[in-house]
Amino acid sequence: MLKKQTLVDLFYKRTHELFSEYLSCYDTTLLYQKAAELNIDTKKHILIALITIRSQADLQLLNLHLHRLVSDIKSVFSSKAPVVYGFDTKVTIVFTLDPYEKHHAIIKQLEDLLSKWRYYNECHVKTGIGSRYSHFTQIGKSYSEAEKAVSYLLSQQQDGCMLYEEIGINRLFINQSKEEVKTFIDEVFLPLKNNHSNDEPLEQTLEAYFDNNRSASLTAKQLHIHVNTLYQRLKKIEGKMNISFTNSEHLLKVQLACYLKKFHYS
């Protein structure tokens, strides 16, 4: 068993080296050659998935988990995943699809497989999936996106599967530390935290205003106040924050702070 596992490790190491060479290659002729070595059909569309595994188990057992997961993925997807290998605590998958073939069904299959696998093996699994591309030379782009999707899950301390295309505006903050994001939020809201009037919760008013897409009537209704009272508060907010809601740059900055506070620190 141990000898077989060592042989598989050597195969994974060689595949990892080949794939790394592919990712760092920019010569089209060489890319065709390396694609052939990796059994990638250059006429098909491509999609990259990266899976990271974390477990309380020792390294040898974790390695065994990795081998089993790769084996399960190969048995489910067979020819649709010409490249599947484990290296360190990560599984790399290259999916190839016919141009007319829907990729969401494959992603759903992968999610179902990982959900069951995570349950039975008691591991933390984070999966990032890059965008689908029509040309094999764009594998590097899909791979980079899959890495960013995994980074997003790590930053949110979440398990599960994340498609790069679904990260949305959060793509801008993947490489920002939580401390940097929190500092930005605190700096924006600081002028309102100095408000000592308990009957005028300006911070809450500002958040409600953007939650309701800057609709005065809906915001007033949510806060149970008269519209005129809302306008008075908004005027005070502008004064305290030294901004104008008619200035697009000010508006974007404050709206972004409200968004980050709600979805990253709520």
Short mmCIF file of C-alpha atoms in Angstrom, two decimals:
data_model
loop_
_atom_site.label_atom_id
_atom_site.label_comp_id
_atom_site.label_asym_id
_atom_site.label_seq_id
_atom_site.Cartn_x
_atom_site.Cartn_y
_atom_site.Cartn_z
CA MET A 1 0.00 0.00 0.00
CA LEU A 2 2.77 2.43 0.99
CA LYS A 3 4.79 1.55 -2.14
CA LYS A 4 1.75 2.17 -4.35
CA GLN A 5 1.12 5.50 -2.61
CA THR A 6 4.76 6.51 -3.21
CA LEU A 7 4.45 5.68 -6.92
CA VAL A 8 1.29 7.75 -7.16
CA ASP A 9 3.07 10.64 -5.40
CA LEU A 10 5.84 10.46 -8.01
CA PHE A 11 3.26 10.52 -10.81
CA TYR A 12 1.54 13.54 -9.23
CA LYS A 13 4.89 15.30 -8.83
CA ARG A 14 5.71 14.77 -12.51
CA THR A 15 2.23 15.95 -13.57
CA HIS A 16 2.59 19.01 -11.32
CA GLU A 17 5.94 19.84 -12.94
CA LEU A 18 4.49 19.45 -16.44
CA PHE A 19 1.46 21.57 -15.62
CA SER A 20 3.62 24.25 -13.98
CA GLU A 21 5.74 24.36 -17.14
CA TYR A 22 2.56 24.73 -19.16
CA LEU A 23 1.36 27.66 -17.03
CA SER A 24 4.68 29.48 -17.38
CA CYS A 25 4.90 28.93 -21.16
CA TYR A 26 3.89 31.66 -23.62
CA ASP A 27 5.08 30.08 -26.87
CA THR A 28 2.08 28.72 -28.79
CA THR A 29 4.05 25.91 -30.45
CA LEU A 30 5.38 24.72 -27.09
CA LEU A 31 1.90 25.00 -25.57
CA TYR A 32 0.58 22.57 -28.18
CA GLN A 33 3.41 20.19 -27.32
CA LYS A 34 2.81 20.41 -23.57
CA ALA A 35 -0.96 20.09 -24.03
CA ALA A 36 -0.34 16.82 -25.88
CA GLU A 37 1.88 15.59 -23.01
CA LEU A 38 -0.95 16.36 -20.59
CA ASN A 39 -3.59 14.74 -22.86
CA ILE A 40 -5.47 18.04 -23.20
CA ASP A 41 -7.65 18.20 -26.32
CA THR A 42 -6.78 21.56 -27.86
CA LYS A 43 -10.08 21.72 -29.78
CA LYS A 44 -12.21 21.81 -26.64
CA HIS A 45 -13.19 24.51 -24.17
CA ILE A 46 -11.41 24.49 -20.82
CA LEU A 47 -12.26 25.13 -17.17
CA ILE A 48 -10.00 24.90 -14.10
CA ALA A 49 -10.98 23.83 -10.59
CA LEU A 50 -8.67 23.98 -7.56
CA ILE A 51 -9.49 22.15 -4.35
CA THR A 52 -7.67 22.74 -1.06
CA ILE A 53 -7.99 20.31 1.83
CA ARG A 54 -7.38 20.94 5.50
CA SER A 55 -7.71 18.30 8.19
CA GLN A 56 -6.70 17.59 11.77
CA ALA A 57 -5.26 14.29 10.55
CA ASP A 58 -1.51 13.71 10.30
CA LEU A 59 0.25 14.32 6.98
CA GLN A 60 0.27 10.66 5.95
CA LEU A 61 -3.49 10.33 6.45
CA LEU A 62 -4.09 13.67 4.74
CA ASN A 63 -2.07 12.42 1.78
CA LEU A 64 -4.23 9.31 1.69
CA HIS A 65 -7.35 11.51 1.69
CA LEU A 66 -5.87 13.42 -1.24
CA HIS A 67 -5.25 10.21 -3.22
CA ARG A 68 -8.79 8.98 -2.61
CA LEU A 69 -10.29 12.30 -3.66
CA VAL A 70 -8.31 12.33 -6.91
CA SER A 71 -9.39 8.73 -7.55
CA ASP A 72 -13.06 9.63 -6.94
CA ILE A 73 -12.84 12.63 -9.28
CA LYS A 74 -11.24 10.53 -12.02
CA SER A 75 -13.90 7.84 -11.73
CA VAL A 76 -16.74 10.37 -11.95
CA PHE A 77 -15.41 12.59 -14.73
CA SER A 78 -13.05 10.22 -16.61
CA SER A 79 -12.41 11.73 -20.09
CA LYS A 80 -13.85 15.15 -19.16
CA ALA A 81 -10.94 15.75 -16.77
CA PRO A 82 -7.71 14.81 -18.58
CA VAL A 83 -5.62 16.42 -15.83
CA VAL A 84 -6.36 15.56 -12.20
CA TYR A 85 -3.59 15.40 -9.64
CA GLY A 86 -2.88 16.12 -5.99
CA PHE A 87 0.13 18.03 -4.77
CA ASP A 88 0.76 19.14 -1.20
CA THR A 89 -2.81 19.82 0.07
CA LYS A 90 -4.27 20.85 -3.28
CA VAL A 91 -6.05 19.04 -6.10
CA THR A 92 -5.86 20.55 -9.59
CA ILE A 93 -8.46 19.67 -12.24
CA VAL A 94 -8.49 20.64 -15.91
CA PHE A 95 -11.95 20.10 -17.38
CA THR A 96 -12.36 19.96 -21.16
CA LEU A 97 -15.79 20.45 -22.73
CA ASP A 98 -17.32 20.39 -26.19
CA PRO A 99 -18.27 23.90 -27.36
CA TYR A 100 -22.02 23.17 -27.06
CA GLU A 101 -21.70 21.44 -23.68
CA LYS A 102 -23.04 23.20 -20.57
CA HIS A 103 -20.43 23.49 -17.81
CA HIS A 104 -22.86 24.14 -14.94
CA ALA A 105 -23.87 20.46 -14.87
CA ILE A 106 -20.22 19.46 -14.38
CA ILE A 107 -19.79 22.03 -11.61
CA LYS A 108 -22.93 20.68 -9.89
CA GLN A 109 -21.54 17.14 -10.14
CA LEU A 110 -18.27 18.29 -8.58
CA GLU A 111 -20.08 20.12 -5.78
CA ASP A 112 -22.16 17.02 -4.98
CA LEU A 113 -19.09 14.79 -4.98
CA LEU A 114 -17.16 17.14 -2.67
CA SER A 115 -20.11 17.61 -0.33
CA LYS A 116 -20.35 13.85 0.27
CA TRP A 117 -16.59 13.44 0.40
CA ARG A 118 -16.24 16.23 2.98
CA TYR A 119 -18.94 14.65 5.15
CA TYR A 120 -17.36 11.19 5.19
CA ASN A 121 -13.74 12.31 5.55
CA GLU A 122 -14.26 15.16 8.04
CA CYS A 123 -12.05 17.59 6.12
CA HIS A 124 -12.34 21.30 5.39
CA VAL A 125 -12.62 21.65 1.62
CA LYS A 126 -12.47 24.89 -0.35
CA THR A 127 -12.96 24.81 -4.11
CA GLY A 128 -12.27 27.64 -6.54
CA ILE A 129 -13.49 27.45 -10.13
CA GLY A 130 -12.18 29.69 -12.89
CA SER A 131 -14.12 30.91 -15.90
CA ARG A 132 -14.72 28.77 -18.96
CA TYR A 133 -12.60 29.65 -21.99
CA SER A 134 -12.82 28.58 -25.61
CA HIS A 135 -9.09 28.15 -26.24
CA PHE A 136 -6.60 25.89 -24.47
CA THR A 137 -4.01 28.71 -24.35
CA GLN A 138 -6.28 30.41 -21.77
CA ILE A 139 -5.81 27.67 -19.17
CA GLY A 140 -3.48 29.97 -17.22
CA LYS A 141 -6.19 32.62 -16.99
CA SER A 142 -8.79 30.16 -15.69
CA TYR A 143 -6.20 28.77 -13.24
CA SER A 144 -5.43 32.25 -11.89
CA GLU A 145 -9.16 32.90 -11.41
CA ALA A 146 -9.59 29.59 -9.59
CA GLU A 147 -6.75 30.58 -7.24
CA LYS A 148 -8.48 33.90 -6.54
CA ALA A 149 -11.75 32.11 -5.83
CA VAL A 150 -9.98 29.91 -3.26
CA SER A 151 -8.33 33.00 -1.76
CA TYR A 152 -11.76 34.59 -1.40
CA LEU A 153 -13.07 31.54 0.50
CA LEU A 154 -9.98 31.64 2.73
CA SER A 155 -10.49 35.35 3.44
CA GLN A 156 -14.11 34.65 4.40
CA GLN A 157 -13.14 31.53 6.38
CA GLN A 158 -15.72 29.55 4.41
CA ASP A 159 -15.75 26.01 3.06
CA GLY A 160 -17.58 25.14 -0.14
CA CYS A 161 -17.35 25.95 -3.82
CA MET A 162 -16.87 29.43 -5.30
CA LEU A 163 -17.02 30.37 -8.97
CA TYR A 164 -14.77 33.28 -9.85
CA GLU A 165 -17.57 34.88 -11.87
CA GLU A 166 -19.79 34.93 -8.76
CA ILE A 167 -17.33 36.82 -6.55
CA GLY A 168 -18.46 40.08 -8.13
CA ILE A 169 -17.10 43.31 -6.64
CA ASN A 170 -15.31 41.31 -3.94
CA ARG A 171 -12.63 40.47 -6.55
CA LEU A 172 -11.21 43.92 -5.80
CA PHE A 173 -10.56 43.00 -2.16
CA ILE A 174 -9.20 39.45 -2.43
CA ASN A 175 -5.61 40.60 -1.98
CA GLN A 176 -6.47 43.16 0.70
CA SER A 177 -5.97 42.10 4.30
CA LYS A 178 -8.92 42.22 6.67
CA GLU A 179 -7.07 44.86 8.64
CA GLU A 180 -6.81 47.12 5.58
CA VAL A 181 -10.49 46.73 4.76
CA LYS A 182 -11.50 47.36 8.37
CA THR A 183 -9.28 50.45 8.54
CA PHE A 184 -10.99 51.85 5.43
CA ILE A 185 -14.46 51.23 6.93
CA ASP A 186 -13.48 52.78 10.27
CA GLU A 187 -12.02 55.87 8.58
CA VAL A 188 -15.19 56.47 6.58
CA PHE A 189 -17.56 56.01 9.53
CA LEU A 190 -15.41 57.72 12.19
CA PRO A 191 -17.07 61.18 11.84
CA LEU A 192 -20.48 59.62 12.55
CA LYS A 193 -19.25 57.71 15.60
CA ASN A 194 -18.64 61.05 17.31
CA ASN A 195 -22.37 61.75 17.13
CA HIS A 196 -23.66 61.85 20.72
CA SER A 197 -27.31 62.48 19.94
CA ASN A 198 -29.10 59.23 20.76
CA ASP A 199 -32.26 60.29 18.93
CA GLU A 200 -30.33 60.66 15.66
CA PRO A 201 -28.56 57.40 14.77
CA LEU A 202 -26.71 58.80 11.78
CA GLU A 203 -24.66 55.68 11.03
CA GLN A 204 -27.79 53.52 10.97
CA THR A 205 -29.52 56.12 8.79
CA LEU A 206 -26.68 56.11 6.26
CA GLU A 207 -26.66 52.31 6.01
CA ALA A 208 -30.44 52.18 5.59
CA TYR A 209 -30.24 54.87 2.90
CA PHE A 210 -27.94 52.72 0.75
CA ASP A 211 -29.75 49.48 1.63
CA ASN A 212 -32.84 51.06 0.05
CA ASN A 213 -30.97 52.20 -3.06
CA ARG A 214 -31.09 55.83 -1.86
CA SER A 215 -34.88 55.91 -1.89
CA ALA A 216 -35.95 58.55 0.65
CA SER A 217 -39.47 57.17 1.08
CA LEU A 218 -38.34 53.56 1.61
CA THR A 219 -35.55 54.61 3.99
CA ALA A 220 -37.91 56.78 6.05
CA LYS A 221 -40.41 53.92 6.20
CA GLN A 222 -37.75 51.46 7.38
CA LEU A 223 -36.53 53.87 10.08
CA HIS A 224 -40.10 54.86 11.08
CA ILE A 225 -39.41 58.56 10.61
CA HIS A 226 -40.84 61.36 8.45
CA VAL A 227 -39.14 61.98 5.09
CA ASN A 228 -38.28 65.53 6.17
CA THR A 229 -36.52 64.13 9.25
CA LEU A 230 -34.54 61.84 6.97
CA TYR A 231 -33.44 64.75 4.79
CA GLN A 232 -32.30 66.63 7.92
CA ARG A 233 -30.21 63.63 9.00
CA LEU A 234 -28.69 63.23 5.54
CA LYS A 235 -27.72 66.90 5.61
CA LYS A 236 -26.02 66.38 8.99
CA ILE A 237 -24.25 63.30 7.62
CA GLU A 238 -22.90 65.32 4.70
CA GLY A 239 -21.64 67.98 7.10
CA LYS A 240 -20.00 65.59 9.56
CA MET A 241 -18.36 63.47 6.84
CA ASN A 242 -17.46 66.49 4.71
CA ILE A 243 -19.07 64.93 1.64
CA SER A 244 -21.82 65.65 -0.86
CA PHE A 245 -24.27 63.02 -2.07
CA THR A 246 -24.19 64.75 -5.47
CA ASN A 247 -20.45 64.09 -5.79
CA SER A 248 -20.00 60.73 -7.54
CA GLU A 249 -16.59 60.06 -5.93
CA HIS A 250 -17.90 60.77 -2.42
CA LEU A 251 -20.95 58.63 -3.15
CA LEU A 252 -18.89 55.67 -4.33
CA LYS A 253 -16.56 55.84 -1.31
CA VAL A 254 -19.40 55.89 1.23
CA GLN A 255 -21.47 53.27 -0.60
CA LEU A 256 -18.45 50.98 -0.77
CA ALA A 257 -17.81 51.39 2.97
CA CYS A 258 -21.46 50.52 3.69
CA TYR A 259 -21.25 47.46 1.44
CA LEU A 260 -18.02 46.21 3.01
CA LYS A 261 -19.35 46.75 6.52
CA LYS A 262 -22.51 44.81 5.75
CA PHE A 263 -21.02 41.86 3.90
CA HIS A 264 -17.60 41.55 5.54
CA TYR A 265 -18.13 42.65 9.13
CA SER A 266 -21.84 42.27 9.85
#
